[in-house]
Amino acid sequence: MRRIIAIAGALVLLLSGCQSDKKPAPAPVATGNLCERMLPKLAGTWKVTAALPSALAPMADSCKLTDTEAPQHMVRVSLSILPVSAAEAVRLRKVTEENFRSGHVAAKVMDGGLGEGSWTLDPVAAAPQLGFRTADRLVLIRGDSAYGSAYRSDRSTLAELRDMAKAITELPNGLPIAAPIVDPPHCAPGLAAAEKALGTKAVLRRGGTVDGTTYCQWGSATDTVLIRGGGSTSDQAGIFRQYPAPPAKAVKVGDLGWQETNGYVTYRVAKTYVDVFTTRDGQAPAVLELGRAMVVSYRR
């Protein structure tokens, strides 16, 4: 009997030792794009939707968060595809300041408080913006709406963007890594002209359709080229209808087209309205060439 009790006691000790050695299962972490990874850490109720690409350089992948309780309250999140150095972040902040100054934005670019090159912009009428660098990638967060960032939701605040930035820097599984090249067939006709506009190989490529607008984007380490086409209710249609307007000149592209002195092209092909532009200066001929090359993809 004593032997049986001793064996039973030994088994209890053995089992309890095994249990103490067992480590708790790690908590599940979010995957997917940056908005999807942020979602579990955000206050409020949000849903993730697709976003058209940002026209800014460096080229970035974008997504959108929409407040389910106030659908006009949106936040756009953009993450650079390639790493960005601290020195490059500082340079991009200066470019941002120059762009806002030339656009007569009634607000001053301020330090973002999130490391070298970070910045904030908080206009009274337009949506707030916050740019910063984390894990060697550049992140841009800005208030958004169905009418773009020029509209400011009553709920859109810089404090909210700072909370979102904190969530991004504390993501348990880090930032998403995206393939540099996503190259759908409808973008193929424009590749050669896009590389001419970039002045180098397009090491970054994207394309797709979001909310009825079909786009292609090509990028180098420092510049991007973007073409977008939509129907009669799209932003591109609204822009096209503002022409003719000096100093833009009529150009032969699609059924009717116009080009600004900075190279920006807007044109119509059948029932599709298209615009083309690049962040690289002095590329008006190449931008027009790209618009012509892509007519075949937009004539539908």
PDB file of C-alpha atoms in Angstrom:
ATOM      1  CA  MET A   1       0.000   0.000   0.000  1.00  0.00           C
ATOM      2  CA  ARG A   2       2.817   2.395   0.902  1.00  0.00           C
ATOM      3  CA  ARG A   3       4.485   1.594  -2.442  1.00  0.00           C
ATOM      4  CA  ILE A   4       1.258   2.437  -4.327  1.00  0.00           C
ATOM      5  CA  ILE A   5       0.881   5.731  -2.446  1.00  0.00           C
ATOM      6  CA  ALA A   6       4.519   6.622  -3.163  1.00  0.00           C
ATOM      7  CA  ILE A   7       4.084   5.906  -6.900  1.00  0.00           C
ATOM      8  CA  ALA A   8       0.872   7.966  -7.000  1.00  0.00           C
ATOM      9  CA  GLY A   9       2.623  10.862  -5.259  1.00  0.00           C
ATOM     10  CA  ALA A  10       5.495  10.694  -7.727  1.00  0.00           C
ATOM     11  CA  LEU A  11       3.034  10.826 -10.651  1.00  0.00           C
ATOM     12  CA  VAL A  12       1.319  13.883  -9.169  1.00  0.00           C
ATOM     13  CA  LEU A  13       4.678  15.649  -8.803  1.00  0.00           C
ATOM     14  CA  LEU A  14       5.677  14.678 -12.347  1.00  0.00           C
ATOM     15  CA  LEU A  15       2.415  15.940 -13.839  1.00  0.00           C
ATOM     16  CA  SER A  16       2.505  19.195 -11.877  1.00  0.00           C
ATOM     17  CA  GLY A  17       6.090  19.729 -13.030  1.00  0.00           C
ATOM     18  CA  CYS A  18       5.043  19.227 -16.663  1.00  0.00           C
ATOM     19  CA  GLN A  19       2.210  21.693 -16.259  1.00  0.00           C
ATOM     20  CA  SER A  20       4.480  24.314 -14.725  1.00  0.00           C
ATOM     21  CA  ASP A  21       6.878  23.969 -17.680  1.00  0.00           C
ATOM     22  CA  LYS A  22       4.086  24.507 -20.220  1.00  0.00           C
ATOM     23  CA  LYS A  23       4.233  28.075 -21.586  1.00  0.00           C
ATOM     24  CA  PRO A  24       1.012  29.953 -22.300  1.00  0.00           C
ATOM     25  CA  ALA A  25       0.077  30.151 -25.963  1.00  0.00           C
ATOM     26  CA  PRO A  26       1.052  33.512 -27.485  1.00  0.00           C
ATOM     27  CA  ALA A  27      -1.820  35.901 -28.034  1.00  0.00           C
ATOM     28  CA  PRO A  28      -2.910  36.095 -31.692  1.00  0.00           C
ATOM     29  CA  VAL A  29      -1.615  39.131 -33.554  1.00  0.00           C
ATOM     30  CA  ALA A  30      -3.285  40.952 -36.403  1.00  0.00           C
ATOM     31  CA  THR A  31      -2.156  40.455 -39.987  1.00  0.00           C
ATOM     32  CA  GLY A  32      -3.022  42.108 -43.285  1.00  0.00           C
ATOM     33  CA  ASN A  33      -2.490  45.694 -44.397  1.00  0.00           C
ATOM     34  CA  LEU A  34      -1.554  48.446 -41.964  1.00  0.00           C
ATOM     35  CA  CYS A  35      -5.166  49.455 -41.254  1.00  0.00           C
ATOM     36  CA  GLU A  36      -6.105  45.840 -40.511  1.00  0.00           C
ATOM     37  CA  ARG A  37      -3.173  45.471 -38.132  1.00  0.00           C
ATOM     38  CA  MET A  38      -4.091  48.690 -36.312  1.00  0.00           C
ATOM     39  CA  LEU A  39      -7.769  47.822 -35.936  1.00  0.00           C
ATOM     40  CA  PRO A  40      -7.596  45.803 -32.670  1.00  0.00           C
ATOM     41  CA  LYS A  41      -5.710  48.631 -30.927  1.00  0.00           C
ATOM     42  CA  LEU A  42      -8.015  51.504 -31.902  1.00  0.00           C
ATOM     43  CA  ALA A  43     -10.671  53.111 -29.750  1.00  0.00           C
ATOM     44  CA  GLY A  44     -14.148  53.265 -31.278  1.00  0.00           C
ATOM     45  CA  THR A  45     -15.605  51.164 -34.059  1.00  0.00           C
ATOM     46  CA  TRP A  46     -13.872  51.265 -37.415  1.00  0.00           C
ATOM     47  CA  LYS A  47     -14.004  49.334 -40.658  1.00  0.00           C
ATOM     48  CA  VAL A  48     -11.178  48.987 -43.175  1.00  0.00           C
ATOM     49  CA  THR A  49     -11.715  49.858 -46.834  1.00  0.00           C
ATOM     50  CA  ALA A  50      -9.496  50.179 -49.904  1.00  0.00           C
ATOM     51  CA  ALA A  51      -8.045  53.564 -50.850  1.00  0.00           C
ATOM     52  CA  LEU A  52      -6.793  55.015 -54.099  1.00  0.00           C
ATOM     53  CA  PRO A  53      -3.014  55.461 -54.119  1.00  0.00           C
ATOM     54  CA  SER A  54      -1.338  58.569 -52.845  1.00  0.00           C
ATOM     55  CA  ALA A  55       0.260  60.679 -55.566  1.00  0.00           C
ATOM     56  CA  LEU A  56       3.109  61.631 -53.248  1.00  0.00           C
ATOM     57  CA  ALA A  57       6.654  60.319 -53.206  1.00  0.00           C
ATOM     58  CA  PRO A  58       7.975  58.008 -51.924  1.00  0.00           C
ATOM     59  CA  MET A  59       5.472  55.548 -53.348  1.00  0.00           C
ATOM     60  CA  ALA A  60       3.231  54.079 -50.663  1.00  0.00           C
ATOM     61  CA  ASP A  61       0.451  51.583 -50.097  1.00  0.00           C
ATOM     62  CA  SER A  62      -2.694  53.196 -48.679  1.00  0.00           C
ATOM     63  CA  CYS A  63      -5.789  52.028 -46.845  1.00  0.00           C
ATOM     64  CA  LYS A  64      -8.712  53.801 -45.223  1.00  0.00           C
ATOM     65  CA  LEU A  65     -10.411  53.580 -41.824  1.00  0.00           C
ATOM     66  CA  THR A  66     -14.087  54.568 -41.667  1.00  0.00           C
ATOM     67  CA  ASP A  67     -15.892  55.320 -38.403  1.00  0.00           C
ATOM     68  CA  THR A  68     -18.983  53.086 -38.430  1.00  0.00           C
ATOM     69  CA  GLU A  69     -20.835  55.506 -36.135  1.00  0.00           C
ATOM     70  CA  ALA A  70     -20.065  58.536 -38.347  1.00  0.00           C
ATOM     71  CA  PRO A  71     -19.282  57.378 -41.909  1.00  0.00           C
ATOM     72  CA  GLN A  72     -18.063  60.829 -42.989  1.00  0.00           C
ATOM     73  CA  HIS A  73     -15.294  60.487 -40.392  1.00  0.00           C
ATOM     74  CA  MET A  74     -12.446  58.726 -42.182  1.00  0.00           C
ATOM     75  CA  VAL A  75      -8.708  58.381 -41.775  1.00  0.00           C
ATOM     76  CA  ARG A  76      -6.337  57.561 -44.625  1.00  0.00           C
ATOM     77  CA  VAL A  77      -3.132  55.667 -43.741  1.00  0.00           C
ATOM     78  CA  SER A  78      -0.198  55.449 -46.181  1.00  0.00           C
ATOM     79  CA  LEU A  79       2.963  53.366 -45.665  1.00  0.00           C
ATOM     80  CA  SER A  80       6.053  53.698 -47.866  1.00  0.00           C
ATOM     81  CA  ILE A  81       6.854  50.507 -49.747  1.00  0.00           C
ATOM     82  CA  LEU A  82      10.625  51.006 -49.492  1.00  0.00           C
ATOM     83  CA  PRO A  83      12.663  51.982 -46.420  1.00  0.00           C
ATOM     84  CA  VAL A  84      13.246  55.710 -45.909  1.00  0.00           C
ATOM     85  CA  SER A  85      16.367  57.049 -44.159  1.00  0.00           C
ATOM     86  CA  ALA A  86      16.226  59.721 -41.471  1.00  0.00           C
ATOM     87  CA  ALA A  87      17.918  62.183 -43.838  1.00  0.00           C
ATOM     88  CA  GLU A  88      15.343  61.438 -46.540  1.00  0.00           C
ATOM     89  CA  ALA A  89      12.515  61.934 -44.043  1.00  0.00           C
ATOM     90  CA  VAL A  90      13.894  65.384 -43.223  1.00  0.00           C
ATOM     91  CA  ARG A  91      14.104  66.221 -46.938  1.00  0.00           C
ATOM     92  CA  LEU A  92      10.532  65.054 -47.492  1.00  0.00           C
ATOM     93  CA  ARG A  93       9.343  67.215 -44.609  1.00  0.00           C
ATOM     94  CA  LYS A  94      10.873  70.247 -46.355  1.00  0.00           C
ATOM     95  CA  VAL A  95       9.171  69.266 -49.623  1.00  0.00           C
ATOM     96  CA  THR A  96       5.889  68.959 -47.745  1.00  0.00           C
ATOM     97  CA  GLU A  97       6.319  72.451 -46.278  1.00  0.00           C
ATOM     98  CA  GLU A  98       7.033  73.882 -49.729  1.00  0.00           C
ATOM     99  CA  ASN A  99       3.994  72.154 -51.239  1.00  0.00           C
ATOM    100  CA  PHE A 100       1.654  73.480 -48.559  1.00  0.00           C
ATOM    101  CA  ARG A 101       3.150  76.956 -48.832  1.00  0.00           C
ATOM    102  CA  SER A 102       2.672  77.009 -52.618  1.00  0.00           C
ATOM    103  CA  GLY A 103      -0.886  75.752 -52.126  1.00  0.00           C
ATOM    104  CA  HIS A 104      -1.609  78.680 -49.757  1.00  0.00           C
ATOM    105  CA  VAL A 105      -2.642  76.343 -46.928  1.00  0.00           C
ATOM    106  CA  ALA A 106      -3.606  78.493 -43.926  1.00  0.00           C
ATOM    107  CA  ALA A 107      -1.625  76.472 -41.382  1.00  0.00           C
ATOM    108  CA  LYS A 108       2.011  75.966 -40.475  1.00  0.00           C
ATOM    109  CA  VAL A 109       3.831  72.649 -40.658  1.00  0.00           C
ATOM    110  CA  MET A 110       4.894  71.823 -37.092  1.00  0.00           C
ATOM    111  CA  ASP A 111       7.247  69.264 -35.578  1.00  0.00           C
ATOM    112  CA  GLY A 112       5.487  65.920 -35.189  1.00  0.00           C
ATOM    113  CA  GLY A 113       7.254  64.920 -31.977  1.00  0.00           C
ATOM    114  CA  LEU A 114       7.811  61.433 -33.396  1.00  0.00           C
ATOM    115  CA  GLY A 115      11.445  61.550 -34.363  1.00  0.00           C
ATOM    116  CA  GLU A 116      13.570  63.217 -37.014  1.00  0.00           C
ATOM    117  CA  GLY A 117      11.591  64.428 -40.013  1.00  0.00           C
ATOM    118  CA  SER A 118       8.160  63.981 -38.391  1.00  0.00           C
ATOM    119  CA  TRP A 119       5.605  66.734 -38.922  1.00  0.00           C
ATOM    120  CA  THR A 120       2.005  67.751 -38.372  1.00  0.00           C
ATOM    121  CA  LEU A 121      -0.415  70.036 -40.149  1.00  0.00           C
ATOM    122  CA  ASP A 122      -3.682  71.093 -38.547  1.00  0.00           C
ATOM    123  CA  PRO A 123      -5.664  73.536 -40.737  1.00  0.00           C
ATOM    124  CA  VAL A 124      -8.863  75.026 -39.362  1.00  0.00           C
ATOM    125  CA  ALA A 125     -11.033  74.012 -42.320  1.00  0.00           C
ATOM    126  CA  ALA A 126      -9.220  70.999 -43.827  1.00  0.00           C
ATOM    127  CA  ALA A 127      -8.350  67.637 -42.292  1.00  0.00           C
ATOM    128  CA  PRO A 128      -5.299  67.253 -39.998  1.00  0.00           C
ATOM    129  CA  GLN A 129      -2.212  65.321 -41.129  1.00  0.00           C
ATOM    130  CA  LEU A 130       0.691  63.595 -39.409  1.00  0.00           C
ATOM    131  CA  GLY A 131       3.857  62.206 -41.007  1.00  0.00           C
ATOM    132  CA  PHE A 132       6.534  60.173 -39.227  1.00  0.00           C
ATOM    133  CA  ARG A 133       9.094  57.421 -39.664  1.00  0.00           C
ATOM    134  CA  THR A 134       9.002  54.074 -37.879  1.00  0.00           C
ATOM    135  CA  ALA A 135      10.974  50.869 -38.490  1.00  0.00           C
ATOM    136  CA  ASP A 136      12.703  52.705 -41.370  1.00  0.00           C
ATOM    137  CA  ARG A 137       9.396  53.258 -43.192  1.00  0.00           C
ATOM    138  CA  LEU A 138       7.506  56.507 -43.701  1.00  0.00           C
ATOM    139  CA  VAL A 139       3.896  56.703 -42.486  1.00  0.00           C
ATOM    140  CA  LEU A 140       1.402  59.409 -43.403  1.00  0.00           C
ATOM    141  CA  ILE A 141      -1.913  59.599 -41.527  1.00  0.00           C
ATOM    142  CA  ARG A 142      -4.513  62.189 -42.478  1.00  0.00           C
ATOM    143  CA  GLY A 143      -8.160  62.861 -41.908  1.00  0.00           C
ATOM    144  CA  ASP A 144     -10.272  62.010 -44.937  1.00  0.00           C
ATOM    145  CA  SER A 145     -13.843  61.917 -46.203  1.00  0.00           C
ATOM    146  CA  ALA A 146     -15.855  61.044 -49.287  1.00  0.00           C
ATOM    147  CA  TYR A 147     -14.942  64.547 -50.462  1.00  0.00           C
ATOM    148  CA  GLY A 148     -11.220  64.189 -49.789  1.00  0.00           C
ATOM    149  CA  SER A 149      -8.961  65.711 -47.159  1.00  0.00           C
ATOM    150  CA  ALA A 150     -10.141  69.240 -48.010  1.00  0.00           C
ATOM    151  CA  TYR A 151     -13.249  68.464 -45.914  1.00  0.00           C
ATOM    152  CA  ARG A 152     -12.880  68.224 -42.133  1.00  0.00           C
ATOM    153  CA  SER A 153     -15.146  65.946 -40.126  1.00  0.00           C
ATOM    154  CA  ASP A 154     -16.279  67.245 -36.730  1.00  0.00           C
ATOM    155  CA  ARG A 155     -14.549  64.223 -35.208  1.00  0.00           C
ATOM    156  CA  SER A 156     -11.260  64.602 -37.056  1.00  0.00           C
ATOM    157  CA  THR A 157      -8.497  65.750 -34.680  1.00  0.00           C
ATOM    158  CA  LEU A 158      -4.726  65.747 -34.503  1.00  0.00           C
ATOM    159  CA  ALA A 159      -4.973  63.993 -31.108  1.00  0.00           C
ATOM    160  CA  GLU A 160      -6.762  61.100 -32.810  1.00  0.00           C
ATOM    161  CA  LEU A 161      -3.980  60.820 -35.395  1.00  0.00           C
ATOM    162  CA  ARG A 162      -1.362  60.796 -32.626  1.00  0.00           C
ATOM    163  CA  ASP A 163      -3.179  57.902 -30.925  1.00  0.00           C
ATOM    164  CA  MET A 164      -3.186  56.030 -34.222  1.00  0.00           C
ATOM    165  CA  ALA A 165       0.520  56.716 -34.703  1.00  0.00           C
ATOM    166  CA  LYS A 166       1.199  55.269 -31.241  1.00  0.00           C
ATOM    167  CA  ALA A 167      -0.782  52.141 -32.206  1.00  0.00           C
ATOM    168  CA  ILE A 168       1.355  51.758 -35.331  1.00  0.00           C
ATOM    169  CA  THR A 169       4.657  52.074 -33.461  1.00  0.00           C
ATOM    170  CA  GLU A 170       3.513  49.438 -30.955  1.00  0.00           C
ATOM    171  CA  LEU A 171       2.228  46.809 -33.404  1.00  0.00           C
ATOM    172  CA  PRO A 172       3.216  43.382 -32.020  1.00  0.00           C
ATOM    173  CA  ASN A 173       4.096  41.919 -35.414  1.00  0.00           C
ATOM    174  CA  GLY A 174       5.502  45.062 -36.991  1.00  0.00           C
ATOM    175  CA  LEU A 175       4.693  46.700 -40.294  1.00  0.00           C
ATOM    176  CA  PRO A 176       3.401  44.743 -43.279  1.00  0.00           C
ATOM    177  CA  ILE A 177       5.942  43.902 -45.971  1.00  0.00           C
ATOM    178  CA  ALA A 178       4.574  44.296 -49.491  1.00  0.00           C
ATOM    179  CA  ALA A 179       5.906  42.979 -52.792  1.00  0.00           C
ATOM    180  CA  PRO A 180       7.539  45.820 -54.737  1.00  0.00           C
ATOM    181  CA  ILE A 181       5.817  44.884 -57.992  1.00  0.00           C
ATOM    182  CA  VAL A 182       2.095  44.314 -58.490  1.00  0.00           C
ATOM    183  CA  ASP A 183       1.650  44.593 -62.239  1.00  0.00           C
ATOM    184  CA  PRO A 184      -1.874  43.958 -63.621  1.00  0.00           C
ATOM    185  CA  PRO A 185      -2.210  43.556 -67.413  1.00  0.00           C
ATOM    186  CA  HIS A 186      -4.039  46.863 -67.969  1.00  0.00           C
ATOM    187  CA  CYS A 187      -0.921  48.746 -66.822  1.00  0.00           C
ATOM    188  CA  ALA A 188       1.497  47.063 -69.250  1.00  0.00           C
ATOM    189  CA  PRO A 189       1.019  49.559 -72.148  1.00  0.00           C
ATOM    190  CA  GLY A 190       2.264  52.402 -69.964  1.00  0.00           C
ATOM    191  CA  LEU A 191       5.435  50.903 -68.500  1.00  0.00           C
ATOM    192  CA  ALA A 192       7.974  52.239 -71.022  1.00  0.00           C
ATOM    193  CA  ALA A 193       6.570  55.793 -70.945  1.00  0.00           C
ATOM    194  CA  ALA A 194       6.336  55.715 -67.137  1.00  0.00           C
ATOM    195  CA  GLU A 195       9.997  54.758 -66.877  1.00  0.00           C
ATOM    196  CA  LYS A 196      10.852  57.597 -69.248  1.00  0.00           C
ATOM    197  CA  ALA A 197       9.017  60.008 -66.924  1.00  0.00           C
ATOM    198  CA  LEU A 198      10.842  58.563 -63.902  1.00  0.00           C
ATOM    199  CA  GLY A 199      14.208  58.695 -65.668  1.00  0.00           C
ATOM    200  CA  THR A 200      14.982  55.172 -64.429  1.00  0.00           C
ATOM    201  CA  LYS A 201      13.522  51.692 -64.018  1.00  0.00           C
ATOM    202  CA  ALA A 202      10.175  51.442 -62.232  1.00  0.00           C
ATOM    203  CA  VAL A 203      11.233  49.328 -59.250  1.00  0.00           C
ATOM    204  CA  LEU A 204       7.777  49.808 -57.712  1.00  0.00           C
ATOM    205  CA  ARG A 205       4.504  49.103 -59.529  1.00  0.00           C
ATOM    206  CA  ARG A 206       0.870  49.050 -58.519  1.00  0.00           C
ATOM    207  CA  GLY A 207      -2.492  48.884 -60.273  1.00  0.00           C
ATOM    208  CA  GLY A 208      -6.140  48.142 -59.585  1.00  0.00           C
ATOM    209  CA  THR A 209      -9.640  49.542 -59.297  1.00  0.00           C
ATOM    210  CA  VAL A 210     -11.064  51.323 -56.243  1.00  0.00           C
ATOM    211  CA  ASP A 211     -14.600  52.743 -56.154  1.00  0.00           C
ATOM    212  CA  GLY A 212     -14.854  52.604 -59.943  1.00  0.00           C
ATOM    213  CA  THR A 213     -11.525  54.353 -60.595  1.00  0.00           C
ATOM    214  CA  THR A 214      -8.914  52.257 -62.401  1.00  0.00           C
ATOM    215  CA  TYR A 215      -5.317  53.277 -61.756  1.00  0.00           C
ATOM    216  CA  CYS A 216      -1.701  52.392 -62.462  1.00  0.00           C
ATOM    217  CA  GLN A 217       1.283  53.698 -60.552  1.00  0.00           C
ATOM    218  CA  TRP A 218       5.001  53.330 -61.121  1.00  0.00           C
ATOM    219  CA  GLY A 219       7.772  54.456 -58.802  1.00  0.00           C
ATOM    220  CA  SER A 220      11.506  54.840 -58.258  1.00  0.00           C
ATOM    221  CA  ALA A 221      13.171  55.391 -54.895  1.00  0.00           C
ATOM    222  CA  THR A 222      12.404  59.119 -55.128  1.00  0.00           C
ATOM    223  CA  ASP A 223       9.509  59.720 -57.554  1.00  0.00           C
ATOM    224  CA  THR A 224       6.151  58.371 -58.684  1.00  0.00           C
ATOM    225  CA  VAL A 225       3.980  58.473 -61.800  1.00  0.00           C
ATOM    226  CA  LEU A 226       0.222  57.966 -61.462  1.00  0.00           C
ATOM    227  CA  ILE A 227      -2.607  57.576 -63.977  1.00  0.00           C
ATOM    228  CA  ARG A 228      -6.280  57.270 -62.973  1.00  0.00           C
ATOM    229  CA  GLY A 229      -9.451  56.857 -64.972  1.00  0.00           C
ATOM    230  CA  GLY A 230     -13.081  56.975 -63.862  1.00  0.00           C
ATOM    231  CA  GLY A 231     -16.625  57.529 -65.086  1.00  0.00           C
ATOM    232  CA  SER A 232     -18.789  60.616 -65.370  1.00  0.00           C
ATOM    233  CA  THR A 233     -19.149  61.042 -61.578  1.00  0.00           C
ATOM    234  CA  SER A 234     -15.468  60.539 -60.742  1.00  0.00           C
ATOM    235  CA  ASP A 235     -13.015  63.146 -59.505  1.00  0.00           C
ATOM    236  CA  GLN A 236     -11.252  62.887 -62.862  1.00  0.00           C
ATOM    237  CA  ALA A 237     -14.458  63.872 -64.680  1.00  0.00           C
ATOM    238  CA  GLY A 238     -14.901  66.865 -62.383  1.00  0.00           C
ATOM    239  CA  ILE A 239     -11.347  68.004 -63.067  1.00  0.00           C
ATOM    240  CA  PHE A 240     -11.678  67.540 -66.849  1.00  0.00           C
ATOM    241  CA  ARG A 241     -14.813  69.703 -66.949  1.00  0.00           C
ATOM    242  CA  GLN A 242     -12.831  72.656 -65.583  1.00  0.00           C
ATOM    243  CA  TYR A 243     -10.983  72.917 -68.912  1.00  0.00           C
ATOM    244  CA  PRO A 244     -10.182  74.783 -71.103  1.00  0.00           C
ATOM    245  CA  ALA A 245      -8.442  76.982 -68.556  1.00  0.00           C
ATOM    246  CA  PRO A 246      -5.251  78.947 -69.198  1.00  0.00           C
ATOM    247  CA  PRO A 247      -2.357  78.365 -69.147  1.00  0.00           C
ATOM    248  CA  ALA A 248      -3.213  74.743 -70.045  1.00  0.00           C
ATOM    249  CA  LYS A 249      -3.019  73.909 -73.736  1.00  0.00           C
ATOM    250  CA  ALA A 250      -4.987  71.455 -75.867  1.00  0.00           C
ATOM    251  CA  VAL A 251      -3.066  68.248 -76.640  1.00  0.00           C
ATOM    252  CA  LYS A 252      -3.745  65.253 -78.880  1.00  0.00           C
ATOM    253  CA  VAL A 253      -4.573  62.445 -76.490  1.00  0.00           C
ATOM    254  CA  GLY A 254      -7.760  60.374 -76.327  1.00  0.00           C
ATOM    255  CA  ASP A 255     -10.823  62.164 -77.692  1.00  0.00           C
ATOM    256  CA  LEU A 256      -9.962  65.506 -76.073  1.00  0.00           C
ATOM    257  CA  GLY A 257      -7.127  66.474 -73.751  1.00  0.00           C
ATOM    258  CA  TRP A 258      -5.377  69.302 -71.939  1.00  0.00           C
ATOM    259  CA  GLN A 259      -1.923  69.692 -70.422  1.00  0.00           C
ATOM    260  CA  GLU A 260      -0.747  72.101 -67.740  1.00  0.00           C
ATOM    261  CA  THR A 261       2.685  73.735 -67.787  1.00  0.00           C
ATOM    262  CA  ASN A 262       3.800  71.433 -64.930  1.00  0.00           C
ATOM    263  CA  GLY A 263       3.062  68.384 -67.114  1.00  0.00           C
ATOM    264  CA  TYR A 264      -0.300  67.384 -65.598  1.00  0.00           C
ATOM    265  CA  VAL A 265      -2.601  65.878 -68.266  1.00  0.00           C
ATOM    266  CA  THR A 266      -6.380  65.446 -68.200  1.00  0.00           C
ATOM    267  CA  TYR A 267      -8.285  63.824 -71.053  1.00  0.00           C
ATOM    268  CA  ARG A 268     -11.434  61.986 -72.057  1.00  0.00           C
ATOM    269  CA  VAL A 269     -11.581  58.712 -73.969  1.00  0.00           C
ATOM    270  CA  ALA A 270     -15.113  57.557 -74.779  1.00  0.00           C
ATOM    271  CA  LYS A 271     -16.930  57.738 -71.401  1.00  0.00           C
ATOM    272  CA  THR A 272     -13.824  57.539 -69.247  1.00  0.00           C
ATOM    273  CA  TYR A 273     -12.024  60.564 -67.793  1.00  0.00           C
ATOM    274  CA  VAL A 274      -8.302  60.210 -67.142  1.00  0.00           C
ATOM    275  CA  ASP A 275      -5.557  62.227 -65.486  1.00  0.00           C
ATOM    276  CA  VAL A 276      -1.787  61.665 -65.453  1.00  0.00           C
ATOM    277  CA  PHE A 277       0.971  63.263 -63.395  1.00  0.00           C
ATOM    278  CA  THR A 278       4.398  62.714 -61.878  1.00  0.00           C
ATOM    279  CA  THR A 279       6.338  64.097 -58.928  1.00  0.00           C
ATOM    280  CA  ARG A 280       9.429  64.516 -61.138  1.00  0.00           C
ATOM    281  CA  ASP A 281       9.865  67.999 -62.575  1.00  0.00           C
ATOM    282  CA  GLY A 282      10.265  68.774 -66.272  1.00  0.00           C
ATOM    283  CA  GLN A 283       8.579  65.647 -67.624  1.00  0.00           C
ATOM    284  CA  ALA A 284       5.671  67.118 -69.621  1.00  0.00           C
ATOM    285  CA  PRO A 285       6.513  65.234 -72.895  1.00  0.00           C
ATOM    286  CA  ALA A 286       6.884  61.897 -71.073  1.00  0.00           C
ATOM    287  CA  VAL A 287       3.631  62.410 -69.131  1.00  0.00           C
ATOM    288  CA  LEU A 288       1.784  63.105 -72.386  1.00  0.00           C
ATOM    289  CA  GLU A 289       3.376  60.024 -73.945  1.00  0.00           C
ATOM    290  CA  LEU A 290       2.147  57.955 -71.003  1.00  0.00           C
ATOM    291  CA  GLY A 291      -1.378  59.306 -71.408  1.00  0.00           C
ATOM    292  CA  ARG A 292      -1.362  58.306 -75.084  1.00  0.00           C
ATOM    293  CA  ALA A 293       0.076  54.853 -74.358  1.00  0.00           C
ATOM    294  CA  MET A 294      -2.712  54.134 -71.851  1.00  0.00           C
ATOM    295  CA  VAL A 295      -5.640  55.140 -74.095  1.00  0.00           C
ATOM    296  CA  VAL A 296      -5.986  51.499 -75.155  1.00  0.00           C
ATOM    297  CA  SER A 297      -6.587  50.473 -71.516  1.00  0.00           C
ATOM    298  CA  TYR A 298      -9.216  53.157 -70.886  1.00  0.00           C
ATOM    299  CA  ARG A 299     -11.144  52.949 -74.146  1.00  0.00           C
ATOM    300  CA  ARG A 300     -13.950  50.648 -73.028  1.00  0.00           C
TER     301      ARG A 300
END
